[in-house]
Coordinates of C-alpha atoms and ligand atoms in Angstrom, one line a residue:
X1 CA 90.2 83.6 83.5
X2 CA 87.0 81.6 84.0
X3 CA 84.0 84.0 84.1
X4 CA 82.2 83.8 87.4
X5 CA 79.1 85.6 86.1
X6 CA 76.7 84.0 83.7
X7 CA 73.6 85.3 82.0
X8 CA 70.5 83.3 81.3
X9 CA 67.5 84.7 79.4
X10 CA 64.9 83.0 81.4
X11 CA 64.8 80.8 84.5
X12 CA 62.6 79.8 87.4
X13 CA 64.7 81.4 90.1
X14 CA 68.4 82.4 90.0
X15 CA 68.8 81.3 93.7
X16 CA 67.8 77.8 92.7
X17 CA 70.2 77.8 89.7
X18 CA 73.1 78.9 91.9
X19 CA 72.2 76.3 94.5
X20 CA 72.6 73.7 91.8
X21 CA 75.8 75.1 90.6
X22 CA 77.3 75.1 94.1
X23 CA 76.2 71.6 94.7
X24 CA 78.2 70.6 91.6
X25 CA 81.3 72.2 93.0
X26 CA 81.3 75.7 91.4
X27 CA 83.8 78.1 93.0
X28 CA 83.2 80.8 95.5
X29 CA 81.6 83.8 93.9
X30 CA 79.9 82.0 91.0
X31 CA 76.9 83.9 89.9
X32 CA 73.9 83.9 87.5
X33 CA 71.8 86.8 86.4
X34 CA 68.6 86.4 84.4
X35 CA 66.6 88.4 81.9
X36 CA 63.4 87.2 83.7
X37 CA 62.3 84.7 86.4
X38 CA 59.2 82.6 86.1
X39 CA 59.0 82.1 89.9
X40 CA 61.2 84.7 91.5
X41 CA 61.2 84.4 95.2
X42 CA 61.1 87.1 97.9
X43 CA 61.6 86.9 101.6
X44 CA 59.0 85.2 103.9
X45 CA 57.7 83.1 101.0
X46 CA 56.6 86.0 98.8
X47 CA 56.8 86.2 95.1
X48 CA 59.4 88.6 93.5
X49 CA 58.0 90.4 90.5
X50 CA 60.5 89.7 87.6
X51 CA 59.4 91.2 84.3
X52 CA 61.6 90.5 81.3
X53 CA 64.6 92.7 80.5
X54 CA 63.6 95.6 82.8
X55 CA 65.1 94.8 86.1
X56 CA 68.1 93.0 87.7
X57 CA 67.8 89.4 89.1
X58 CA 71.2 88.1 90.4
X59 CA 72.3 85.3 92.7
X60 CA 75.8 84.6 94.0
X61 CA 77.1 81.5 95.6
X62 CA 79.6 81.9 98.5
X63 CA 81.6 79.1 100.2
X64 CA 81.8 81.3 103.3
X65 CA 80.9 82.1 106.0
X66 CA 80.8 78.8 107.8
X67 CA 79.9 80.1 111.2
X68 CA 76.2 80.6 112.0
X69 CA 77.0 83.8 113.9
X70 CA 78.6 85.3 110.8
X71 CA 75.8 84.1 108.5
X72 CA 73.4 86.2 110.6
X73 CA 75.4 89.3 109.7
X74 CA 75.7 88.5 106.0
X75 CA 72.3 90.0 104.9
X76 CA 73.3 93.3 106.6
X77 CA 76.7 93.4 105.0
X78 CA 75.2 92.6 101.6
X79 CA 72.6 95.4 102.0
X80 CA 75.2 97.9 103.0
X81 CA 77.7 97.2 100.3
X82 CA 75.1 96.8 97.5
X83 CA 73.5 100.1 98.5
X84 CA 76.9 101.8 98.2
X85 CA 77.5 100.3 94.7
X86 CA 74.1 101.3 93.5
X87 CA 74.5 104.8 94.8
X88 CA 78.0 105.2 93.3
X89 CA 76.8 104.1 89.9
X90 CA 73.5 105.9 89.6
X91 CA 73.7 108.8 92.0
X92 CA 70.5 107.8 93.7
X93 CA 70.6 108.0 97.5
X94 CA 69.9 104.4 98.8
X95 CA 68.7 103.7 102.3
X96 CA 68.3 100.5 104.2
X97 CA 65.2 99.2 105.9
X98 CA 66.0 96.4 108.4
X99 CA 67.1 93.8 107.7
X100 CA 68.2 94.4 104.1
X101 CA 65.6 96.1 101.9
X102 CA 67.0 98.8 99.6
X103 CA 64.9 102.0 99.6
X104 CA 64.9 105.3 97.8
X105 CA 62.9 107.9 99.6
X106 CA 59.7 106.2 100.9
X107 CA 59.7 103.3 98.4
X108 CA 61.5 100.0 98.0
X109 CA 63.8 99.7 95.0
X110 CA 65.4 96.3 95.8
X111 CA 65.4 93.3 98.0
X112 CA 67.9 90.6 99.1
X113 CA 67.2 86.9 99.9
X114 CA 70.1 85.1 101.7
X115 CA 69.8 81.4 102.1
X116 CA 72.2 79.0 103.7
X117 CA 74.1 76.3 101.8
X118 CA 74.5 73.2 103.9
X119 CA 75.7 69.7 103.7
X120 CA 73.9 67.6 106.3
X121 CA 74.0 69.8 109.3
X122 CA 77.2 71.6 108.3
X123 CA 77.1 75.2 107.1
X124 CA 79.0 75.4 103.7
X125 CA 78.3 79.0 102.8
X126 CA 75.4 81.0 101.4
X127 CA 73.4 81.8 98.4
X128 CA 72.7 85.5 98.1
X129 CA 70.0 86.7 95.7
X130 CA 69.3 90.3 94.9
X131 CA 66.5 91.9 92.9
X132 CA 66.7 95.6 91.9
X133 CA 64.1 97.5 90.0
X134 CA 66.3 99.1 87.4
X135 CA 64.6 100.3 84.3
X136 CA 60.9 99.6 84.9
X137 CA 58.6 102.6 84.4
X138 CA 55.8 103.5 86.8
X139 CA 53.2 102.4 84.2
X140 CA 54.6 98.9 84.1
X141 CA 54.3 98.3 87.8
X142 CA 51.3 96.3 88.9
X143 CA 48.9 98.5 91.0
X144 CA 49.7 96.8 94.3
X145 CA 53.4 97.5 93.7
X146 CA 53.1 101.1 92.3
X147 CA 52.2 102.4 95.8
X148 CA 55.2 100.9 97.5
X149 CA 57.9 100.3 94.9
X150 CA 60.2 102.5 92.7
X151 CA 63.0 102.0 90.2
X152 CA 66.4 103.5 89.5
X153 CA 65.1 104.9 86.3
X154 CA 62.1 106.4 88.0
X155 CA 64.3 108.1 90.6
X156 CA 67.2 109.3 88.3
X157 CA 65.2 109.9 85.1
X158 CA 67.5 107.8 83.0
X159 CA 68.0 104.1 82.0
X160 CA 70.9 102.1 83.6
X161 CA 73.1 99.2 82.2
X162 CA 71.8 96.1 84.0
X163 CA 74.8 93.9 83.0
X164 CA 77.3 96.4 84.4
X165 CA 75.4 96.7 87.6
X166 CA 75.2 92.9 87.9
X167 CA 79.0 92.7 87.7
X168 CA 79.5 95.4 90.3
X169 CA 76.9 93.8 92.6
X170 CA 78.5 90.4 92.3
X171 CA 81.8 91.8 93.5
X172 CA 80.1 93.7 96.3
X173 CA 78.4 90.5 97.5
X174 CA 81.8 88.6 97.5
X175 CA 83.3 91.5 99.5
X176 CA 80.3 91.3 102.0
X177 CA 81.1 87.7 102.6
X178 CA 84.8 88.5 103.3
X179 CA 83.8 91.3 105.6
X180 CA 81.7 89.1 107.9
X181 CA 84.3 86.4 107.8
X182 CA 87.1 88.8 108.5
X183 CA 85.8 89.9 111.9
X184 CA 84.9 93.4 110.7
X185 CA 81.5 93.3 112.5
X186 CA 82.0 96.8 114.1
X187 CA 82.7 98.6 110.8
X188 CA 80.0 96.6 109.1
X189 CA 77.4 97.7 111.7
X190 CA 78.6 101.3 111.4
X191 CA 78.3 101.1 107.6
X192 CA 74.8 99.8 107.8
X193 CA 73.7 102.3 110.4
X194 CA 74.8 105.2 108.2
X195 CA 72.0 104.2 105.8
X196 CA 69.5 103.2 108.4
X197 CA 66.1 104.7 107.5
X198 CA 64.2 103.0 110.3
X199 CA 66.0 104.6 113.3
X200 CA 63.7 106.9 115.3
X201 CA 60.7 105.9 113.2
X202 CA 57.5 104.3 114.4
X203 CA 57.3 100.7 113.1
X204 CA 55.0 97.8 113.3
X205 CA 56.3 94.3 113.9
X206 CA 55.0 91.6 111.5
X207 CA 55.1 88.9 114.2
X208 CA 52.4 90.4 116.5
X209 CA 51.5 93.8 115.0
X210 CA 52.9 95.6 118.0
X211 CA 54.1 99.2 117.4
X212 CA 57.1 101.0 118.7
X213 CA 60.1 103.1 117.7
X214 CA 63.1 101.5 116.0
X215 CA 66.3 102.2 117.9
X216 CA 69.0 100.7 115.7
X217 CA 71.1 97.5 115.7
X218 CA 72.3 95.1 118.4
X219 CA 75.9 93.7 118.0
X220 CA 74.5 90.6 116.2
X221 CA 72.6 92.6 113.7
X222 CA 69.1 92.3 115.4
X223 CA 66.9 95.3 115.6
X224 CA 65.9 96.9 118.9
X225 CA 62.4 98.4 119.1
X226 CA 61.1 100.4 122.1
X227 CA 57.4 100.1 122.9
X228 CA 55.3 103.0 124.3
X229 CA 55.4 101.4 127.8
X230 CA 59.2 101.8 127.8
X231 CA 60.0 98.0 127.4
X232 CA 62.1 96.9 124.4
X233 CA 62.2 93.9 122.1
X234 CA 65.1 92.6 120.1
X235 CA 63.8 91.4 116.7
X236 CA 65.9 88.8 115.0
X237 CA 63.7 87.6 112.2
X238 CA 60.6 88.7 110.3
X239 CA 59.9 92.2 109.2
X240 CA 58.9 95.7 110.2
X241 CA 56.7 98.1 108.4
X242 CA 56.6 101.8 108.8
X243 CA 53.6 103.3 110.5
X244 CA 52.6 106.3 108.4
X245 CA 52.2 109.7 110.0
X246 CA 48.5 110.4 110.0
X247 CA 48.9 114.1 110.7
Ligands
BTN1 C1 62.8 90.5 99.2 O1 61.7 89.8 99.5 O2 62.9 91.7 99.4 C2 63.9 89.7 98.5 C3 63.9 89.6 97.0 C4 65.0 88.8 96.4 C5 64.8 88.7 94.9 C6 65.9 88.1 94.2 S1 65.8 88.2 92.4 C7 67.2 87.2 92.2 C8 67.1 86.1 93.3 N1 66.3 85.0 92.8 C9 65.1 84.8 93.5 O3 64.2 84.0 93.2 N2 65.0 85.8 94.4 C10 66.2 86.6 94.4

């Protein structure tokens, strides 16, 4: 059988590599994971810290979904299924911060970047990139990240096999694509909400810095936030941050 998962020692960004592969006609589920990335990309134009050999940098090309409505749910499905895989393999309890950040306790352990694959104005599928801090030690985290990030090793006290995890996460991402395409929205939202760490917490919206309390998901995967004056907003893009308790 043709192997769908390839390893490269170093690259600019695995999301870009997989985009190229898919444009050359690679099959659904084709994936690349790298030892290090020179310009790893995060959500909202950020940089993704990608030190050599310590963490997981994986991208998967999907030729589905082809409906924009389903594409909107894909990041949530990927988050929920990847959190489950990481938890099963490492024993660490993984939570989700909307839309698809992987957290352990009060720190981020992984992030997901979903991009659409298009031809002209037609949706052809998606590229799903996931970065997980696997074996990095606290001392190797830059100061700005040490306050907000953790790793599987830091949380479980032991090192984990990055290649084995990459294989399991590739399958989970393919399953997430099938889930949104197969009309399983309801169970997907349930699955996500079981790991929701935002619900009931005070959050700040990136778009205008307004604060409110996260109330969970709408049917389309958007986040509902209730402000102090009782009005609500449905957030479809961007980000929330947690407002720390000052007591
Ligand atoms: C986030 O901002 O939370 C998303 C981070 C996604 C990082 C991964 S690492 C593999 C893939 N290649 C990239 O350039 N980014 C994603």
